[in-house]
XYZ file of N, CA and C in Angstrom:
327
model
N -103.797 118.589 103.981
C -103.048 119.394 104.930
C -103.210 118.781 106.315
N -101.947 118.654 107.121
C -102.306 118.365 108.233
C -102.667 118.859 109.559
N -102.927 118.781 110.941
C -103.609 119.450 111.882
C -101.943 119.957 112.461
N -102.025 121.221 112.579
C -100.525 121.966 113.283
C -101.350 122.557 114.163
N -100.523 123.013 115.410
C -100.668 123.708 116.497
C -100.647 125.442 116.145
N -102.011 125.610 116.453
C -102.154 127.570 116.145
C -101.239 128.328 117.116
N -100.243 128.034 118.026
C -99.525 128.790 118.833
C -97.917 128.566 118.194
N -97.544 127.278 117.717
C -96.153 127.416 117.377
C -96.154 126.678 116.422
N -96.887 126.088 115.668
C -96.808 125.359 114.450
C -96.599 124.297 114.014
N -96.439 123.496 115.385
C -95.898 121.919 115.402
C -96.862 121.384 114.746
N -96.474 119.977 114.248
C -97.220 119.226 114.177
C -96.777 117.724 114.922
N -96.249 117.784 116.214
C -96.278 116.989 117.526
C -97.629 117.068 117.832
N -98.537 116.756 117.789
C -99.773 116.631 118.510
C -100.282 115.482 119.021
N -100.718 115.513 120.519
C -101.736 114.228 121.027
C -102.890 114.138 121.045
N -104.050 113.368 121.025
C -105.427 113.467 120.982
C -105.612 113.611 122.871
N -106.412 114.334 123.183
C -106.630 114.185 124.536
C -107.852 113.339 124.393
N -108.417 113.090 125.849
C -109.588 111.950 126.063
C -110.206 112.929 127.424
N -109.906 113.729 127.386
C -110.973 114.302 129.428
C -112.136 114.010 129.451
N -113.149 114.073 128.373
C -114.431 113.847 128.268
C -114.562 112.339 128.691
N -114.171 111.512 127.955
C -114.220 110.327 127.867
C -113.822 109.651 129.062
N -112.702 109.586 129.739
C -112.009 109.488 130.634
C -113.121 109.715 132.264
N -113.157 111.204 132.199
C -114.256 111.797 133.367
C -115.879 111.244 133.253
N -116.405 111.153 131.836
C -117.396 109.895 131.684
C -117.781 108.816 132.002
N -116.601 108.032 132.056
C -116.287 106.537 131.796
C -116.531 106.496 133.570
N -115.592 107.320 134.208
C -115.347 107.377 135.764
C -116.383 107.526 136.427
N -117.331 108.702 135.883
C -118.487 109.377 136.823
C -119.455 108.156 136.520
N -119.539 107.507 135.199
C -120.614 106.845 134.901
C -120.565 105.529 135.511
N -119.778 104.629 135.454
C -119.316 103.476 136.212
C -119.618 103.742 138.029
N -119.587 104.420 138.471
C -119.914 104.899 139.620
C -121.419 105.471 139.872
N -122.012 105.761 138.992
C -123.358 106.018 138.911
C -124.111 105.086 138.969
N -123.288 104.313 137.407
C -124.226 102.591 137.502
C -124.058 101.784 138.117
N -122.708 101.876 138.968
C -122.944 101.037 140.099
C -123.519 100.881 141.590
N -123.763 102.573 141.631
C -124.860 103.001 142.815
C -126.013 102.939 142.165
N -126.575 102.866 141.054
C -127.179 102.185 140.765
C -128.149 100.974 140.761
N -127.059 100.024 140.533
C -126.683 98.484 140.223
C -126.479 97.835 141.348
N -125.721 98.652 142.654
C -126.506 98.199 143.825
C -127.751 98.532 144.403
N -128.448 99.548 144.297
C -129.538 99.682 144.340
C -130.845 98.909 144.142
N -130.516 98.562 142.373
C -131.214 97.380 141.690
C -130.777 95.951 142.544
N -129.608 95.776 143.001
C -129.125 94.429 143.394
C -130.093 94.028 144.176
N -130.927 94.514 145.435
C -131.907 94.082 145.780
C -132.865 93.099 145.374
N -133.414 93.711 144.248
C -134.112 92.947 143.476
C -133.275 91.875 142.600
N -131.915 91.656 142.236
C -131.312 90.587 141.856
C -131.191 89.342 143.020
N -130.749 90.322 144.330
C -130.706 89.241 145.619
C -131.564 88.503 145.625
N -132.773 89.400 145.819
C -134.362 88.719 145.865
C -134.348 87.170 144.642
N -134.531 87.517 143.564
C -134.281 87.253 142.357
C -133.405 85.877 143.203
N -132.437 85.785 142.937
C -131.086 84.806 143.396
C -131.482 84.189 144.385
N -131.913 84.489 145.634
C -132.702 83.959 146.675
C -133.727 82.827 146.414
N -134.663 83.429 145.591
C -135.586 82.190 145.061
C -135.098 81.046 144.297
N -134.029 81.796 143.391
C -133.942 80.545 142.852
C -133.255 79.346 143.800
N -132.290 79.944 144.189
C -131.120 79.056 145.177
C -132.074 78.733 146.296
N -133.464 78.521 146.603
C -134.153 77.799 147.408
C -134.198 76.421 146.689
N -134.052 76.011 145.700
C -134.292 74.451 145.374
C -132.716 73.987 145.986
N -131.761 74.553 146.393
C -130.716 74.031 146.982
C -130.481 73.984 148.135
N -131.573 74.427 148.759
C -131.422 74.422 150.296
C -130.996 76.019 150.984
N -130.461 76.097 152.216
C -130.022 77.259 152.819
C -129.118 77.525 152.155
N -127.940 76.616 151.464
C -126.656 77.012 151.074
C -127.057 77.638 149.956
N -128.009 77.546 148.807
C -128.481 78.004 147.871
C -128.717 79.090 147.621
N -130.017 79.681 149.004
C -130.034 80.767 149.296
C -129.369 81.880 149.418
N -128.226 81.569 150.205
C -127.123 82.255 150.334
C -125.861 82.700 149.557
N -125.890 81.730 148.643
C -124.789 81.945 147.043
C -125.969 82.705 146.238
N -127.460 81.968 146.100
C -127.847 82.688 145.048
C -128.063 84.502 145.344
N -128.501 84.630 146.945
C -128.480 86.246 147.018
C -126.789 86.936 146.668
N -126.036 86.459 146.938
C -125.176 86.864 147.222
C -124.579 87.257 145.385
N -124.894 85.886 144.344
C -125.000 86.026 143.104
C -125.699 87.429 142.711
N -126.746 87.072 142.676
C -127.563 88.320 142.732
C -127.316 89.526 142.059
N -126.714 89.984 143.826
C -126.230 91.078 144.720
C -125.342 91.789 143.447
N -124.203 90.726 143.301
C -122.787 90.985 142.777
C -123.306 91.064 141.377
N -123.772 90.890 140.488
C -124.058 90.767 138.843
C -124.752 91.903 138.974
N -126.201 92.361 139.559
C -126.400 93.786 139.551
C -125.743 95.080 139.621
N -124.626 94.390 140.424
C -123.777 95.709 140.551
C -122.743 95.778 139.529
N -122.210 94.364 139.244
C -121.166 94.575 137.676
C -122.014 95.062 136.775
N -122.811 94.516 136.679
C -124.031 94.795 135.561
C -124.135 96.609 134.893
N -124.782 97.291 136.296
C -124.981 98.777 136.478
C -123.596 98.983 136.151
N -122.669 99.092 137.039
C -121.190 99.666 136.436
C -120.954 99.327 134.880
N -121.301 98.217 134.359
C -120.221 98.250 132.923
C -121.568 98.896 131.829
N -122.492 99.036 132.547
C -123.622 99.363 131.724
C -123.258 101.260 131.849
N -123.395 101.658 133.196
C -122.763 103.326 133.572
C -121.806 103.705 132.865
N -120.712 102.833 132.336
C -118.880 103.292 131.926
C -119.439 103.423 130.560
N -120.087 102.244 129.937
C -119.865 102.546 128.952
C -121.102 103.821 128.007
N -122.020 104.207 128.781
C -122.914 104.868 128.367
C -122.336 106.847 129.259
N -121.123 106.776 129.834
C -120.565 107.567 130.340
C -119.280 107.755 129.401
N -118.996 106.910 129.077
C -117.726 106.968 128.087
C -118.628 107.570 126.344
N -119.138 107.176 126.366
C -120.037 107.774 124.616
C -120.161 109.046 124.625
N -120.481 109.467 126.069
C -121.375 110.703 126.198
C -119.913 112.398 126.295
N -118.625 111.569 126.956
C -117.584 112.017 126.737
C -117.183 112.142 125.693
N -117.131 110.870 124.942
C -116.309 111.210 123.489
C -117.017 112.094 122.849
N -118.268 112.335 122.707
C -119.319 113.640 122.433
C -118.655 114.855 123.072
N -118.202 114.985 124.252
C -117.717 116.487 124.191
C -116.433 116.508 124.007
N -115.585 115.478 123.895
C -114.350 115.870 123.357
C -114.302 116.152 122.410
N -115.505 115.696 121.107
C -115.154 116.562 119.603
C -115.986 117.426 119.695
N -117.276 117.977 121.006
C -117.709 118.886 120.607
C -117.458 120.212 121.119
N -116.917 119.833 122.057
C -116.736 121.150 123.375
C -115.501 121.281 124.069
N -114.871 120.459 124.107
C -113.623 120.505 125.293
C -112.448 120.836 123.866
N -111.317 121.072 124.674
C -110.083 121.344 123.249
C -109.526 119.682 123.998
N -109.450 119.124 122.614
C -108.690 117.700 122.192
C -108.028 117.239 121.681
N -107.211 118.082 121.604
C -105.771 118.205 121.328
C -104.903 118.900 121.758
N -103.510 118.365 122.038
C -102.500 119.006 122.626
C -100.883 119.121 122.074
N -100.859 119.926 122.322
C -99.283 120.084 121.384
C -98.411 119.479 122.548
N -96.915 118.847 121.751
C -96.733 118.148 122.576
C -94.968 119.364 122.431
N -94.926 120.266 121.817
C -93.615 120.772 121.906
C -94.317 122.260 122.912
N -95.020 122.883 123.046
C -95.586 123.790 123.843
C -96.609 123.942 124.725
N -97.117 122.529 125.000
C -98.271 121.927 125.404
C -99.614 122.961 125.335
N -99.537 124.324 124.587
C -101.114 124.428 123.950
C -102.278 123.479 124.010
N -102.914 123.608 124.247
C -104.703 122.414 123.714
C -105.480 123.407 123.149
N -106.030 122.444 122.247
C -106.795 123.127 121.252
C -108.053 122.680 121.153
N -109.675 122.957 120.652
C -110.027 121.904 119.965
C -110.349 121.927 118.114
N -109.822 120.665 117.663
C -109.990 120.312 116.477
C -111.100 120.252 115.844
N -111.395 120.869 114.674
C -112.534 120.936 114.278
C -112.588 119.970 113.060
N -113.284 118.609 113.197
C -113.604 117.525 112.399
C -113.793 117.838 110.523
């Protein structure tokens, strides 16, 4: 049997994503305040090494650093923000939507 809409009976339905979506967003932004945070210690990190190249070294390697800590934290935040969403979209939020009366529902697995 397939999943129909409890208000009018369609079976037009979309999967919603809010969990996932608002996850992915809040978390990527977390890990990247984060991830700059940590960047410090990548600068540092990058700094030393880029001393066997001189000043110019210094200055790419902090700057390296800097920037990989912070991609780093963000894709590390999205995606541990995005898991934690798809968890309440099948557990808590309604995740599904009718697409002839726009009802949302949630589906029970």
């Amino acid at each position: 049997m397939s999943l129909q809409c409890p208000c009018c009976q369609s079976r037009q339905l979309i999967p919603r994503s809010v969990g996932r979506n608002a996850g992915t967003l809040v978390g990527t932004a977390a890990g990247s305040a984060s991830g700059a945070a940590g960047a410090l210690t990548g600068a540092r990190a990058g700094a030393t090494v880029g001393l066997l190249a001189g000043p110019p070294g210094v200055a790419l390697g902090t700057l390296a650093g800097a920037l990989l800590g912070g991609l780093i934290g963000g894709a590390a935040g999205g995606v541990t923000g995005g898991r934690i969403g798809d968890h309440l979209d099948r557990e808590v939020l309604d995740n599904i939507e009718c697409l002839s009366c726009g009802h949302t529902f949630r589906a029970d697995d």
